[in-house]
Coordinates of C-alpha atoms and ligand atoms in Angstrom, one line a residue:
X1107 CA 113.7 125.0 104.8
X1108 CA 114.3 124.6 101.1
X1109 CA 114.2 121.9 98.7
X1110 CA 117.4 119.8 98.1
X1111 CA 115.5 117.0 96.3
X1112 CA 112.9 116.6 94.0
X1113 CA 111.4 113.7 92.4
X1114 CA 108.9 115.1 89.6
X1115 CA 106.7 111.9 87.8
X1116 CA 109.4 109.3 88.0
X1117 CA 108.3 105.9 86.3
X1118 CA 110.8 102.6 86.5
X1119 CA 110.1 99.6 84.7
X1120 CA 111.6 95.4 85.0
X1121 CA 111.0 94.0 81.8
X1122 CA 107.1 93.7 81.8
X1123 CA 106.8 94.7 86.2
X1124 CA 106.1 98.9 86.8
X1125 CA 108.0 99.1 89.9
X1126 CA 107.9 102.7 89.8
X1127 CA 104.6 105.1 88.3
X1128 CA 104.8 108.6 88.6
X1129 CA 105.9 109.4 92.2
X1130 CA 106.7 112.3 92.9
X1131 CA 108.9 112.8 95.9
X1132 CA 110.8 115.9 97.5
X1133 CA 113.1 115.9 100.8
X1134 CA 114.0 119.4 102.5
X1135 CA 116.8 120.5 104.2
X1136 CA 117.3 119.5 108.0
X1137 CA 114.2 117.4 107.6
X1138 CA 113.7 113.4 107.7
X1139 CA 111.4 112.0 105.4
X1140 CA 110.4 108.4 106.1
X1141 CA 109.2 106.2 102.9
X1142 CA 106.5 103.4 103.7
X1143 CA 104.6 101.1 101.5
X1144 CA 104.0 97.0 101.6
X1145 CA 106.8 95.2 100.8
X1146 CA 107.3 95.6 96.9
X1147 CA 105.8 98.8 96.9
X1148 CA 108.7 100.5 95.2
X1149 CA 110.2 102.0 97.8
X1150 CA 114.1 100.9 97.8
X1151 CA 113.4 101.0 94.2
X1152 CA 113.5 104.7 94.7
X1153 CA 116.1 105.5 97.0
X1154 CA 118.6 103.2 94.3
X1155 CA 117.3 106.4 91.7
X1156 CA 118.3 108.3 93.9
X1157 CA 121.2 107.1 95.1
X1158 CA 122.5 106.4 91.4
X1159 CA 122.3 102.9 91.8
X1160 CA 119.6 102.4 89.4
X1161 CA 118.3 104.9 86.6
X1162 CA 114.8 106.6 86.0
X1163 CA 112.8 105.3 82.9
X1164 CA 110.7 108.6 83.3
X1165 CA 110.8 112.6 85.1
X1166 CA 113.0 114.6 86.5
X1167 CA 115.5 114.6 89.2
X1168 CA 116.2 117.7 90.4
X1169 CA 119.4 118.8 93.2
X1170 CA 118.9 122.1 94.3
X1171 CA 116.6 123.1 91.8
X1172 CA 118.6 122.2 88.9
X1173 CA 117.7 119.1 86.7
X1174 CA 120.7 116.0 87.4
X1175 CA 120.8 113.3 85.7
X1176 CA 123.3 110.6 88.2
X1177 CA 126.0 108.6 86.4
X1178 CA 126.5 105.5 89.4
X1179 CA 126.6 105.9 93.2
X1180 CA 130.1 107.7 92.9
X1181 CA 128.6 110.3 91.4
X1182 CA 125.7 110.6 93.4
X1183 CA 128.1 110.8 96.9
X1184 CA 130.4 113.3 95.0
X1185 CA 126.7 115.5 95.0
X1186 CA 125.9 114.9 98.4
X1187 CA 123.7 112.1 98.4
X1188 CA 125.3 108.4 100.0
X1189 CA 122.9 105.3 101.3
X1190 CA 123.5 103.3 104.1
X1191 CA 122.2 99.7 102.9
X1192 CA 121.1 97.1 105.1
X1193 CA 123.7 94.5 104.5
X1194 CA 126.3 96.8 105.9
X1195 CA 129.6 97.1 103.8
X1196 CA 131.8 97.8 106.5
X1197 CA 134.6 95.9 107.6
X1198 CA 134.5 94.0 111.0
X1199 CA 138.7 93.1 110.8
X1200 CA 139.3 96.2 110.5
X1201 CA 140.0 99.1 113.1
X1202 CA 136.5 101.3 113.6
X1203 CA 138.7 104.7 112.6
X1204 CA 139.9 102.1 109.1
X1205 CA 136.6 102.0 108.5
X1206 CA 135.5 105.6 108.8
X1207 CA 138.1 106.3 106.3
X1208 CA 137.8 103.3 104.3
X1209 CA 138.5 104.0 100.7
X1210 CA 140.0 107.3 101.1
X1211 CA 143.1 107.3 103.3
X1212 CA 144.2 110.7 104.8
X1213 CA 148.3 111.7 104.3
X1214 CA 150.4 113.8 105.8
X1215 CA 152.5 116.2 103.9
X1216 CA 155.3 113.5 103.2
X1217 CA 152.7 111.2 101.2
X1218 CA 152.5 109.0 104.3
X1219 CA 149.4 108.0 105.9
X1220 CA 148.5 109.8 108.6
X1221 CA 147.5 107.9 111.1
X1222 CA 146.7 110.1 114.2
X1223 CA 144.7 112.6 112.2
X1224 CA 142.1 109.4 111.5
X1225 CA 142.5 108.3 115.0
X1226 CA 141.9 111.9 116.2
X1227 CA 139.1 113.4 113.7
X1228 CA 136.8 109.7 113.6
X1229 CA 137.4 110.1 117.5
X1230 CA 136.2 113.4 117.5
X1231 CA 133.6 112.8 115.1
X1232 CA 132.2 109.9 116.8
X1233 CA 131.8 111.8 119.9
X1234 CA 129.8 114.7 118.4
X1235 CA 127.2 112.3 117.4
X1236 CA 127.1 110.9 120.6
X1237 CA 129.3 107.9 120.7
X1238 CA 131.8 109.0 123.0
X1239 CA 132.8 105.6 124.1
X1240 CA 133.7 104.1 121.1
X1241 CA 137.3 103.4 121.0
X1242 CA 138.2 103.9 117.1
X1243 CA 141.9 101.9 117.5
X1244 CA 140.0 98.5 118.3
X1245 CA 138.5 96.4 115.5
X1246 CA 135.2 97.6 114.3
X1247 CA 134.1 93.9 114.8
X1248 CA 134.1 94.2 118.7
X1249 CA 131.5 96.2 118.3
X1250 CA 127.4 95.5 118.2
X1251 CA 125.7 95.8 115.1
X1252 CA 124.0 99.3 115.9
X1253 CA 127.4 100.8 116.4
X1254 CA 129.0 98.9 113.2
X1255 CA 126.1 101.3 111.4
X1256 CA 127.0 104.4 113.6
X1257 CA 130.1 103.8 111.7
X1258 CA 129.1 103.2 108.3
X1259 CA 126.8 107.0 108.5
X1260 CA 129.7 108.6 109.9
X1261 CA 131.9 107.0 107.0
X1262 CA 129.0 108.1 104.5
X1263 CA 129.1 112.0 106.1
X1264 CA 132.8 112.3 105.9
X1265 CA 132.4 111.3 102.3
X1266 CA 130.3 114.6 102.1
X1267 CA 127.2 113.5 102.5
X1268 CA 124.1 115.8 103.6
X1269 CA 121.6 113.6 102.1
X1270 CA 121.0 109.9 104.2
X1271 CA 119.5 107.2 102.4
X1272 CA 118.8 104.6 105.8
X1273 CA 116.7 101.5 103.9
X1274 CA 115.7 99.4 107.3
X1275 CA 117.6 100.5 109.1
X1276 CA 117.1 99.3 112.8
X1277 CA 115.6 95.9 111.5
X1278 CA 118.6 93.9 112.6
X1279 CA 118.9 96.5 115.6
X1280 CA 118.1 95.7 119.4
X1281 CA 115.7 97.9 121.8
X1282 CA 118.5 100.2 122.9
X1283 CA 120.3 99.9 119.7
X1284 CA 116.9 101.5 117.9
X1285 CA 117.1 104.3 120.5
X1286 CA 120.4 105.5 119.7
X1287 CA 120.0 105.1 116.0
X1288 CA 116.3 107.8 116.3
X1289 CA 118.7 109.9 119.0
X1290 CA 121.3 109.9 115.3
X1291 CA 118.6 110.5 113.6
X1292 CA 118.3 113.8 115.4
X1293 CA 121.5 115.0 115.4
X1294 CA 122.3 114.8 112.3
X1295 CA 118.5 116.9 111.8
X1296 CA 120.4 119.7 114.1
X1297 CA 123.1 120.0 111.3
X1298 CA 120.9 120.4 108.5
X1299 CA 121.5 117.1 106.9
X1300 CA 118.8 115.8 105.5
X1301 CA 117.6 112.0 106.1
X1302 CA 114.8 109.4 103.7
X1303 CA 114.2 106.4 106.4
X1304 CA 112.3 103.9 105.0
X1305 CA 111.4 101.2 107.8
X1306 CA 108.5 98.9 108.5
X1307 CA 108.2 100.2 112.0
X1308 CA 105.7 102.6 111.8
X1309 CA 106.1 103.4 115.5
X1310 CA 108.9 104.2 115.3
X1311 CA 108.2 105.9 112.1
X1312 CA 106.3 108.4 113.7
X1313 CA 109.0 109.2 116.3
X1314 CA 111.8 110.2 114.0
X1315 CA 110.1 112.1 111.1
X1316 CA 108.7 114.6 110.3
X1317 CA 106.7 113.9 107.2
X1318 CA 105.7 110.9 105.6
X1319 CA 105.1 109.5 102.0
X1320 CA 103.1 106.3 101.4
X1321 CA 103.9 104.6 98.3
X1322 CA 101.3 101.3 97.5
X1323 CA 101.9 99.4 93.7
X1324 CA 104.6 101.7 92.6
X1325 CA 102.2 104.7 92.9
X1326 CA 102.6 107.5 95.7
X1327 CA 100.0 107.5 97.3
X1328 CA 100.6 110.6 100.0
X1329 CA 103.0 112.6 102.0
X1330 CA 101.9 113.9 105.1
X1331 CA 103.0 115.9 107.8
X1332 CA 103.6 113.4 111.0
X1333 CA 101.2 115.7 113.2
X1334 CA 98.3 115.3 110.6
X1335 CA 98.4 111.3 110.4
X1336 CA 98.9 108.3 113.0
X1337 CA 99.8 104.5 113.1
X1338 CA 96.3 103.5 112.0
X1339 CA 95.9 106.1 109.3
X1340 CA 98.9 105.0 107.8
X1341 CA 98.5 101.3 108.0
X1342 CA 95.4 101.7 105.9
X1343 CA 96.8 104.3 103.3
X1344 CA 99.4 101.8 102.9
X1345 CA 97.1 98.5 102.3
X1346 CA 94.1 100.7 101.2
X1347 CA 92.2 98.4 103.7
X1348 CA 92.6 98.2 107.6
X1349 CA 94.8 95.1 109.0
X1350 CA 94.1 94.4 112.4
X1351 CA 98.5 93.8 112.8
X1352 CA 98.5 91.8 116.2
X1353 CA 96.1 89.1 116.6
X1354 CA 94.1 88.6 119.2
X1355 CA 95.8 86.5 122.5
X1356 CA 95.8 83.1 122.0
X1357 CA 93.3 80.9 124.7
X1358 CA 95.1 78.6 126.1
X1359 CA 93.5 75.0 125.3
X1360 CA 94.7 73.5 128.8
X1361 CA 95.3 70.1 127.4
X1362 CA 98.7 69.5 126.2
X1363 CA 99.8 66.5 125.7
X1364 CA 102.1 65.4 123.6
X1365 CA 105.8 66.6 123.9
X1366 CA 107.7 67.1 120.6
X1367 CA 110.8 68.6 121.8
X1368 CA 112.1 68.9 125.0
X1369 CA 115.0 70.7 125.8
X1370 CA 117.5 69.7 128.6
X1371 CA 119.6 71.9 130.2
X1372 CA 121.6 72.4 127.1
X1373 CA 124.8 74.5 127.5
X1374 CA 127.9 76.0 125.3
X1375 CA 129.5 79.0 125.5
X1376 CA 127.1 81.5 125.1
X1377 CA 123.8 79.7 126.9
X1378 CA 123.6 78.3 130.1
X1379 CA 121.2 75.4 131.2
X1380 CA 118.4 76.1 129.4
X1381 CA 115.4 73.3 129.6
X1382 CA 112.1 74.1 127.7
X1383 CA 109.5 71.9 126.0
X1384 CA 107.0 72.3 123.2
X1385 CA 103.9 70.9 123.1
X1386 CA 102.0 69.9 120.2
X1387 CA 99.6 72.6 119.1
X1388 CA 101.6 75.1 120.7
X1389 CA 103.9 78.3 119.6
X1390 CA 106.8 79.2 121.9
X1391 CA 108.3 82.3 122.0
X1392 CA 112.1 82.8 122.9
X1393 CA 112.3 86.2 123.6
X1394 CA 115.7 88.5 124.2
X1395 CA 117.5 90.9 123.0
X1396 CA 120.0 90.8 120.1
X1397 CA 122.7 89.2 122.6
X1398 CA 121.6 87.0 124.4
X1399 CA 122.2 83.8 123.1
X1400 CA 118.6 82.9 121.8
X1401 CA 119.3 82.8 118.3
X1402 CA 122.9 80.9 118.8
X1403 CA 120.3 78.3 120.4
X1404 CA 118.2 78.1 118.0
X1405 CA 120.8 77.2 115.5
X1406 CA 122.2 74.4 117.7
X1407 CA 118.6 72.6 117.9
X1408 CA 119.5 72.4 114.1
X1409 CA 123.1 71.0 114.0
X1410 CA 124.5 74.3 113.3
X1411 CA 126.1 75.2 116.6
X1412 CA 128.1 73.2 118.8
X1413 CA 126.4 72.6 122.5
X1414 CA 128.5 71.2 125.2
X1415 CA 126.2 69.7 127.7
X1416 CA 122.4 68.9 127.9
X1417 CA 120.3 66.8 125.3
X1418 CA 117.8 67.6 122.5
X1419 CA 115.0 65.3 122.3
X1420 CA 112.5 65.5 119.2
X1421 CA 108.7 62.8 120.2
X1422 CA 110.9 59.9 121.3
X1423 CA 114.3 60.3 119.7
X1424 CA 117.1 61.7 120.9
X1425 CA 119.5 62.9 119.3
X1426 CA 122.9 62.6 119.5
X1427 CA 125.6 65.1 120.6
X1428 CA 127.3 66.0 117.2
X1429 CA 124.2 66.2 114.5
X1430 CA 123.8 67.5 111.0
X1431 CA 121.3 69.8 109.6
X1432 CA 119.6 66.8 107.8
X1433 CA 119.4 64.4 110.7
X1434 CA 117.4 67.7 112.2
X1435 CA 115.5 68.0 109.1
X1436 CA 114.6 64.1 108.9
X1437 CA 114.1 64.0 112.4
X1438 CA 110.8 66.6 112.0
X1439 CA 112.7 70.0 112.7
X1440 CA 113.0 73.1 109.9
X1441 CA 114.5 76.1 110.5
X1442 CA 114.0 79.6 109.1
X1443 CA 117.1 81.7 110.2
X1444 CA 117.6 85.3 111.0
X1445 CA 119.5 86.0 108.3
X1446 CA 117.7 85.3 104.8
X1447 CA 120.7 86.3 102.9
X1448 CA 123.2 84.1 103.4
X1449 CA 120.3 81.5 103.8
X1450 CA 118.9 82.1 99.9
X1451 CA 121.1 81.5 96.7
X1452 CA 119.8 85.3 95.5
X1453 CA 120.4 84.6 91.9
X1454 CA 119.2 80.9 91.9
X1455 CA 115.0 81.1 90.7
X1456 CA 112.2 81.0 93.5
X1457 CA 112.2 77.2 92.7
X1458 CA 114.9 76.1 93.1
X1459 CA 115.2 78.1 96.7
X1460 CA 112.3 76.5 97.5
X1461 CA 113.3 72.7 97.3
X1462 CA 117.4 73.8 98.3
X1463 CA 117.3 72.2 101.5
X1464 CA 114.9 69.2 100.5
X1465 CA 117.6 68.3 97.3
X1466 CA 118.1 65.3 99.5
X1467 CA 114.9 63.8 99.2
X1468 CA 114.2 64.8 95.5
X1469 CA 117.3 62.6 94.6
X1470 CA 119.8 64.1 92.0
X1471 CA 118.6 62.2 88.8
X1472 CA 117.9 64.6 86.1
X1473 CA 115.3 65.8 85.5
X1474 CA 114.5 67.1 88.9
X1475 CA 113.2 70.4 87.6
X1476 CA 109.8 69.2 87.0
X1477 CA 109.7 67.8 90.3
X1478 CA 111.0 71.3 92.0
X1479 CA 108.5 72.9 90.4
X1480 CA 105.9 70.5 91.4
X1481 CA 106.9 71.0 94.6
X1482 CA 107.2 74.7 94.8
X1483 CA 104.3 76.3 92.8
X1484 CA 101.5 75.8 96.1
X1485 CA 104.0 76.5 98.3
X1486 CA 105.0 80.0 96.5
X1487 CA 100.7 80.5 96.3
X1488 CA 100.7 79.4 100.1
X1489 CA 102.7 82.2 101.7
X1490 CA 101.5 84.4 98.6
X1491 CA 105.3 85.4 96.8
X1492 CA 105.1 88.7 94.5
X1493 CA 105.6 88.5 91.2
X1494 CA 105.1 84.4 91.9
X1495 CA 106.8 83.5 88.4
X1496 CA 109.0 80.2 90.2
X1497 CA 111.6 81.2 87.6
X1498 CA 111.9 84.6 88.8
X1499 CA 115.8 85.0 91.0
X1500 CA 115.2 85.3 94.4
X1501 CA 117.3 88.6 94.6
X1502 CA 115.0 90.2 92.5
X1503 CA 112.5 90.3 94.9
X1504 CA 111.3 92.7 97.1
X1505 CA 113.3 92.6 100.7
X1506 CA 109.9 91.3 102.4
X1507 CA 108.8 88.4 99.2
X1508 CA 112.5 86.9 99.8
X1509 CA 111.5 86.2 103.8
X1510 CA 108.4 84.6 102.2
X1511 CA 110.5 82.4 100.0
X1512 CA 112.5 81.3 103.5
X1513 CA 109.1 80.6 105.1
X1514 CA 108.1 78.8 102.0
X1515 CA 110.8 76.7 101.8
X1516 CA 109.7 74.4 104.8
X1517 CA 106.2 74.0 104.0
X1518 CA 107.3 71.3 101.4
X1519 CA 107.4 68.7 103.8
X1520 CA 106.4 69.9 107.1
X1521 CA 107.9 69.4 109.8
X1522 CA 107.4 68.5 113.9
X1523 CA 108.4 71.1 115.1
X1524 CA 109.2 74.4 112.8
X1525 CA 112.3 77.0 114.8
X1526 CA 111.6 80.5 113.0
X1527 CA 113.9 83.6 114.2
X1528 CA 112.5 86.3 112.9
X1529 CA 110.0 85.3 111.1
X1530 CA 109.0 88.2 110.0
X1531 CA 111.7 90.8 110.0
X1532 CA 111.5 93.0 107.1
X1533 CA 108.0 92.6 106.6
X1534 CA 104.8 94.8 106.2
X1535 CA 102.0 95.0 109.2
X1536 CA 99.7 93.1 106.2
X1537 CA 102.5 90.6 105.3
X1538 CA 103.0 90.3 109.3
X1539 CA 100.1 89.5 110.1
X1540 CA 99.6 87.1 107.1
X1541 CA 103.1 85.2 108.1
X1542 CA 101.2 85.5 112.0
X1543 CA 97.9 83.2 110.7
X1544 CA 100.5 80.8 109.1
X1545 CA 102.2 79.9 112.4
X1546 CA 98.5 80.1 113.9
X1547 CA 97.9 77.3 111.2
X1548 CA 100.7 75.2 111.7
X1549 CA 99.5 75.1 115.8
X1550 CA 96.2 74.0 114.7
X1551 CA 97.2 71.5 112.9
X1552 CA 99.5 70.0 116.0
X1553 CA 102.9 70.9 115.0
X1554 CA 105.0 72.9 117.3
X1555 CA 106.4 75.7 116.5
X1556 CA 109.1 78.0 118.3
X1557 CA 109.7 82.0 117.4
X1558 CA 113.0 83.1 118.2
X1559 CA 112.9 87.3 118.4
X1560 CA 113.8 90.4 119.8
X1561 CA 111.4 91.9 119.1
X1562 CA 108.7 92.7 121.5
X1563 CA 105.6 92.9 118.9
X1564 CA 106.5 90.0 117.2
X1565 CA 106.6 87.8 120.5
X1566 CA 103.5 88.7 122.2
X1567 CA 101.5 88.3 118.5
X1568 CA 102.9 84.9 117.9
X1569 CA 103.2 83.0 121.2
X1570 CA 101.6 81.5 123.3
X1571 CA 103.9 80.9 126.1
X1572 CA 107.1 82.9 126.3
X1573 CA 110.2 82.6 127.2
X1574 CA 112.6 85.3 127.8
X1575 CA 116.6 85.1 127.6
X1576 CA 119.1 87.6 128.8
X1577 CA 122.8 86.6 128.7
X1578 CA 122.7 83.5 127.8
X1579 CA 120.2 82.0 130.5
X1580 CA 116.5 81.9 130.7
X1581 CA 115.7 84.5 133.1
X1582 CA 111.7 84.3 133.3
X1583 CA 108.7 82.1 131.6
X1584 CA 105.4 83.0 131.3
X1585 CA 101.8 82.6 129.3
X1586 CA 101.1 84.8 126.6
X1587 CA 98.0 86.9 128.5
X1588 CA 100.8 88.0 131.4
X1589 CA 102.5 89.8 128.5
X1590 CA 102.9 93.6 126.9
X1591 CA 105.6 95.5 125.7
X1592 CA 106.7 97.0 128.7
X1593 CA 106.4 93.7 130.7
X1594 CA 108.8 92.1 127.9
X1595 CA 111.1 95.4 127.9
X1596 CA 111.9 94.9 131.4
X1597 CA 112.9 92.0 131.6
X1598 CA 116.0 91.7 129.1
Ligands
ATP249 N1 116.4 93.9 90.3 C1 115.3 94.3 89.9 N2 114.6 93.1 88.6 C2 113.3 92.6 88.8 N3 112.5 93.5 89.6 C3 112.7 94.6 90.6 C4 114.3 94.5 90.9 N4 114.9 95.1 91.8 C5 112.9 95.5 92.2 N5 112.4 94.9 91.4 C6 111.0 94.7 91.7 O1 110.4 96.2 91.7 C7 109.4 95.8 92.2 C8 109.6 96.7 94.0 O2 110.3 96.1 94.5 P1 111.0 97.2 95.8 O3 112.5 96.3 96.2 O4 111.0 99.0 95.5 O5 110.5 97.3 96.9 P2 110.3 97.9 98.4 O6 108.9 98.9 98.6 O7 111.7 98.1 99.0 O8 109.5 96.7 98.7 P3 109.8 95.8 100.9 O9 109.9 96.4 102.0 O10 110.3 94.4 100.1 O11 111.3 95.7 100.9 C9 109.6 94.6 92.8 O12 108.2 94.2 92.6 C10 110.5 93.9 93.5 O13 110.6 92.7 92.6
MG250 MG1 113.1 97.2 100.4

């Protein structure tokens, strides 16, 4: 094997913050090199330097043994280095083939767009990657997130990339889609392409990677052959200490008396006949694959998705058939959505993102900023946002720290029932266990919590009781002590 890329002594600062400090990293031909580390460790920053998005402050960047200086992402792509971002840049309304050739259509010898050839190539290339069942003439939006990601990978490959950077590629994928992505990485490796793979799912890392590099606080801690490490070892390197990421199962106290949320035969176009209740001091997990309808159910409980039949009752108040999110907030509900990028305002400071859902309570009179700061400071500390400057725009935080802000905003005026979709998505093991402890704390204080997730690990670690949904219906209910990952996956 030969080194395609070598980064030597890379440093990068943002103002006073040292994001990368003297980091070495190399990538061999045909290898999958994983990058792991806590939220804010510097993983995405290092990859953005590699892909020409950020410029390095110090250090050398060698491509095929020669020093280069990237000018832009387009420059990186011309040299064969492409990045698949977590927010996919595909166009769902356009066909699969159009997406594959986005920005560089093929023309025939008369200069006209050559659809036939683009269709043929796209279909054949998808087949090579193991996705012959995809029809390239259909709109990309008809396919799952997993397929959309494959199309993005193909687009980057056909633009000439031999190095592919994947930054948390699986964080929004279902279990079976993750399996296909893992296979895709294998296929790419066999065709001599090199992959850099960032993920917080360490078991996944142990499957896909040939080598793993661990970053901590902007410094490289180690680069290891996969055979020379294991999940627990990686965790201790990432954090500098051991951590218990899956908390021990709950002991059911039995005497649950007060019903905080009662959902009775709720139906919509995507879920049918959903009934369950949440008691004070209980965490109820709702588990299902992406597309099972549980995320829309969560939205419906918060007035953000239309339902046609059934009732929602919070404490003793029966909600009207249609209600606003503000109504839901006022009557004791909070909802942290699974798509934090949509719920956060990247340009706005942390404190404003925290007070945003509560501005109607604070009032619009000026000066309200002082009040907003007073309200948000304790929450920033409570969830451990890092760095903790309330004036920092949320878009500058690492992914995991953005998620902490999304949760912190609901602690200002604690709800009776907290509904959270994918509460730990994108979080490192340390932050995950912090959020799980927070859930436990809410529960011990007598709140009801609903955790909606497609990740078996999250459901098992968080819930007292689990409801399984499949294709819009409840298919099983059980107590946490009856659960393990295999059982859950088999119930899908
Ligand atoms: N454009 C920016 N401006 C200011 N600070 C930034 C910027 N981009 C990143 N940072 C800071 O650099 C540090 C490293 O961030 P980075 O996004 O690389 O972390 P990460 O390892 O990818 O974390 P995560 O797992 O949460 O995605 C963080 O402290 C972050 O706040
Ligand atoms: Mg990141």
